[in-house]
Amino acid sequence: MSTVRLRWPDGRSSGAAAGCSWLEAAQAAGVSIPTGCLGGSCGACEIEVNGELLRACISNVPKSTELLQVELASDPYW
């Protein structure tokens, strides 16, 4: 399994196994991604990874050789 390099919103860097859930990767790095978990339908856990909007509760860390920049997304309606 390959390790993907991640940079979190607070500037911290970590590695995560490709294919693991974003919530697992964040927890292992000591980063909190807010959830209101309704299984992907609420949008509370939205993150942006290199500019692409994802829902952390239903997405996995992709295989990548590049550093992935993770930002918390904010939904004005949430």
Coordinates of N, CA, C and O in Angstrom, one line a residue:
M1 N 0.9 -1.2 0.0 CA 0.0 0.0 0.0 C 0.9 1.2 0.0 O 1.9 1.3 0.7
S2 N 0.5 2.2 -0.8 CA 1.4 3.4 -0.9 C 1.0 4.5 0.1 O -0.2 4.5 0.5
T3 N 1.9 5.3 0.5 CA 1.7 6.4 1.4 C 1.5 7.7 0.6 O 2.4 8.0 -0.2
V4 N 0.5 8.4 1.0 CA 0.2 9.7 0.3 C 0.6 10.8 1.3 O 0.2 10.8 2.4
R5 N 1.3 11.8 0.8 CA 1.6 13.0 1.6 C 0.5 14.0 1.6 O -0.1 14.3 0.6
L6 N 0.1 14.5 2.8 CA -1.0 15.4 3.0 C -0.5 16.6 3.8 O 0.2 16.5 4.7
R7 N -1.1 17.8 3.4 CA -0.8 19.0 4.1 C -2.2 19.5 4.6 O -3.1 19.7 3.8
W8 N -2.4 19.6 5.9 CA -3.7 20.0 6.5 C -3.9 21.5 6.6 O -2.9 22.2 6.5
P9 N -5.1 21.9 6.9 CA -5.4 23.4 7.0 C -4.6 24.1 8.0 O -4.3 25.3 7.8
D10 N -4.1 23.4 9.1 CA -3.3 24.1 10.1 C -1.8 24.1 9.8 O -1.0 24.5 10.6
G11 N -1.5 23.6 8.6 CA -0.1 23.6 8.1 C 0.7 22.4 8.5 O 1.8 22.1 8.0
R12 N 0.0 21.5 9.3 CA 0.6 20.2 9.6 C 0.7 19.3 8.4 O -0.1 19.4 7.5
S13 N 1.7 18.5 8.3 CA 1.9 17.5 7.3 C 1.8 16.1 7.9 O 2.2 15.9 9.0
S14 N 1.3 15.2 7.1 CA 1.3 13.8 7.5 C 1.3 12.9 6.3 O 1.1 13.3 5.2
G15 N 1.3 11.6 6.6 CA 1.2 10.6 5.5 C 0.0 9.7 5.8 O -0.4 9.6 7.0
A16 N -0.6 9.2 4.8 CA -1.8 8.3 5.0 C -1.7 7.3 3.9 O -1.3 7.5 2.8
A17 N -2.3 6.1 4.2 CA -2.3 5.1 3.2 C -3.4 5.4 2.2 O -4.5 5.8 2.5
A18 N -3.0 5.2 0.9 CA -4.0 5.4 -0.2 C -5.1 4.4 0.1 O -4.9 3.3 0.4
G19 N -6.3 4.9 -0.1 CA -7.5 4.1 0.1 C -8.1 4.2 1.5 O -9.3 3.8 1.7
C20 N -7.4 4.8 2.5 CA -8.0 4.9 3.8 C -9.0 6.1 3.8 O -9.0 6.9 2.9
S21 N -10.0 6.1 4.7 CA -11.0 7.2 4.7 C -10.3 8.5 5.1 O -9.3 8.5 5.9
W22 N -10.9 9.6 4.6 CA -10.3 10.9 5.0 C -10.5 11.1 6.5 O -9.6 11.8 7.1
L23 N -11.5 10.6 7.1 CA -11.7 10.8 8.5 C -10.7 10.1 9.3 O -10.2 10.6 10.3
E24 N -10.3 8.9 8.9 CA -9.2 8.1 9.5 C -7.9 8.9 9.4 O -7.1 9.0 10.3
A25 N -7.6 9.4 8.2 CA -6.3 10.1 7.9 C -6.2 11.3 8.8 O -5.2 11.6 9.4
A26 N -7.4 12.1 8.9 CA -7.4 13.3 9.7 C -7.1 12.9 11.2 O -6.4 13.6 11.9
Q27 N -7.8 11.9 11.7 CA -7.7 11.5 13.1 C -6.3 11.1 13.4 O -5.7 11.5 14.4
A28 N -5.7 10.4 12.5 CA -4.3 9.9 12.8 C -3.3 11.1 12.8 O -2.3 11.1 13.5
A29 N -3.7 12.2 12.1 CA -2.8 13.4 12.0 C -3.1 14.4 13.1 O -2.5 15.4 13.3
G30 N -4.2 14.1 13.9 CA -4.6 15.0 15.0 C -5.4 16.2 14.5 O -5.4 17.2 15.1
V31 N -6.0 16.0 13.3 CA -6.8 17.1 12.7 C -8.3 16.7 12.8 O -8.7 15.6 12.7
S32 N -9.1 17.7 13.1 CA -10.5 17.5 13.3 C -11.3 18.0 12.1 O -11.2 19.1 11.7
I33 N -12.0 17.1 11.4 CA -12.9 17.4 10.3 C -14.3 17.4 10.9 O -14.7 16.3 11.4
P34 N -15.0 18.5 10.9 CA -16.4 18.4 11.5 C -17.3 17.5 10.7 O -17.2 17.4 9.5
T35 N -18.2 16.8 11.5 CA -19.2 15.9 10.8 C -20.5 16.2 11.5 O -20.6 16.6 12.6
G36 N -21.5 15.9 10.8 CA -22.9 15.9 11.3 C -23.5 14.6 10.8 O -24.7 14.6 10.6
C37 N -22.8 13.6 10.7 CA -22.9 12.5 9.8 C -24.3 11.9 9.5 O -24.9 11.3 10.4
L38 N -24.7 12.2 8.3 CA -25.9 11.5 7.8 C -25.5 10.7 6.6 O -26.3 10.6 5.6
G39 N -24.3 10.2 6.6 CA -23.9 9.3 5.5 C -23.6 9.9 4.2 O -23.8 9.3 3.2
G40 N -23.2 11.2 4.2 CA -22.8 11.8 3.0 C -23.8 12.8 2.5 O -23.6 13.5 1.5
S41 N -25.0 12.8 3.1 CA -26.1 13.7 2.5 C -26.1 15.1 3.2 O -26.8 16.0 2.6
C42 N -25.4 15.3 4.3 CA -25.6 16.6 4.9 C -24.5 17.6 4.5 O -24.8 18.8 4.5
G43 N -23.3 17.2 4.1 CA -22.3 18.1 3.6 C -21.5 18.7 4.8 O -20.6 19.6 4.5
A44 N -21.7 18.4 6.0 CA -21.0 19.0 7.1 C -19.5 18.7 7.1 O -18.7 19.5 7.6
C45 N -19.1 17.6 6.5 CA -17.7 17.2 6.5 C -17.0 17.5 5.1 O -16.0 16.9 4.8
E46 N -17.5 18.5 4.4 CA -16.8 18.8 3.1 C -15.4 19.3 3.3 O -15.2 20.2 4.2
I47 N -14.5 18.8 2.5 CA -13.2 19.3 2.4 C -12.8 19.5 1.0 O -13.5 19.0 0.1
E48 N -11.8 20.4 0.8 CA -11.3 20.6 -0.6 C -9.9 19.9 -0.6 O -9.1 20.2 0.3
V49 N -9.7 19.1 -1.6 CA -8.4 18.5 -1.7 C -7.8 18.9 -3.1 O -8.4 18.6 -4.1
N50 N -6.8 19.7 -3.1 CA -6.2 20.3 -4.3 C -7.3 21.0 -5.1 O -7.4 20.9 -6.3
G51 N -8.2 21.6 -4.4 CA -9.3 22.4 -5.1 C -10.5 21.6 -5.4 O -11.5 22.2 -5.9
E52 N -10.5 20.3 -5.2 CA -11.7 19.4 -5.5 C -12.5 19.2 -4.3 O -12.0 18.8 -3.2
L53 N -13.8 19.5 -4.3 CA -14.7 19.4 -3.2 C -15.1 17.9 -3.0 O -15.5 17.2 -3.9
L54 N -14.9 17.4 -1.7 CA -15.2 16.0 -1.4 C -15.9 16.0 0.0 O -15.8 16.9 0.8
R55 N -16.7 15.0 0.2 CA -17.3 14.7 1.5 C -16.4 13.7 2.2 O -16.3 12.5 1.8
A56 N -15.8 14.1 3.3 CA -14.8 13.2 4.0 C -15.4 11.9 4.5 O -14.7 10.9 4.6
C57 N -16.7 11.9 4.8 CA -17.2 10.7 5.4 C -17.5 9.6 4.4 O -17.7 8.4 4.8
I58 N -17.5 9.9 3.1 CA -17.7 8.9 2.1 C -16.6 8.8 1.0 O -16.8 8.2 0.0
S59 N -15.5 9.5 1.3 CA -14.4 9.6 0.3 C -13.2 9.0 0.9 O -13.0 9.0 2.2
N60 N -12.3 8.5 0.1 CA -11.0 7.9 0.5 C -9.9 8.7 0.0 O -10.0 9.4 -1.0
V61 N -8.7 8.6 0.7 CA -7.5 9.3 0.2 C -7.1 8.6 -1.1 O -7.0 7.4 -1.1
P62 N -6.9 9.4 -2.2 CA -6.6 8.8 -3.5 C -5.1 8.4 -3.5 O -4.3 9.0 -2.8
K63 N -4.8 7.5 -4.4 CA -3.4 7.2 -4.7 C -2.8 8.5 -5.4 O -3.4 9.0 -6.3
S64 N -1.7 9.0 -4.9 CA -1.0 10.1 -5.5 C 0.4 10.2 -5.1 O 0.8 9.8 -4.0
T65 N 1.2 10.7 -6.1 CA 2.6 10.9 -5.8 C 2.9 12.3 -5.4 O 4.0 12.7 -5.0
E66 N 1.9 13.2 -5.6 CA 2.0 14.6 -5.3 C 1.5 14.9 -3.8 O 0.7 14.1 -3.3
L67 N 2.0 16.0 -3.3 CA 1.4 16.4 -2.0 C 0.0 16.9 -2.2 O -0.3 17.6 -3.1
L68 N -0.9 16.4 -1.4 CA -2.3 16.8 -1.4 C -2.6 17.9 -0.4 O -2.3 17.7 0.8
Q69 N -3.1 19.0 -0.8 CA -3.4 20.1 0.1 C -4.9 20.0 0.5 O -5.8 20.0 -0.4
V70 N -5.1 19.9 1.8 CA -6.5 19.7 2.3 C -6.9 21.0 3.0 O -6.2 21.6 3.8
E71 N -8.1 21.5 2.6 CA -8.7 22.6 3.3 C -10.1 22.3 3.7 O -10.8 21.4 3.1
L72 N -10.6 22.9 4.8 CA -12.0 22.7 5.2 C -12.8 23.6 4.3 O -12.5 24.7 4.1
A73 N -13.9 23.0 3.8 CA -14.8 23.8 3.0 C -15.9 24.3 3.9 O -16.3 23.7 4.9
S74 N -16.5 25.5 3.6 CA -17.6 26.0 4.4 C -18.8 26.2 3.5 O -18.7 26.7 2.4
D75 N -19.9 25.6 3.9 CA -21.2 25.7 3.2 C -22.0 26.8 3.9 O -22.4 26.6 5.1
P76 N -22.3 27.9 3.2 CA -23.1 29.0 3.9 C -24.5 28.5 4.4 O -25.1 29.2 5.2
Y77 N -25.0 27.4 3.8 CA -26.3 27.0 4.2 C -26.3 25.9 5.3 O -27.4 25.5 5.8
W78 N -25.1 25.4 5.7 CA -25.0 24.4 6.8 C -25.2 25.0 8.1 O -24.8 26.0 8.6

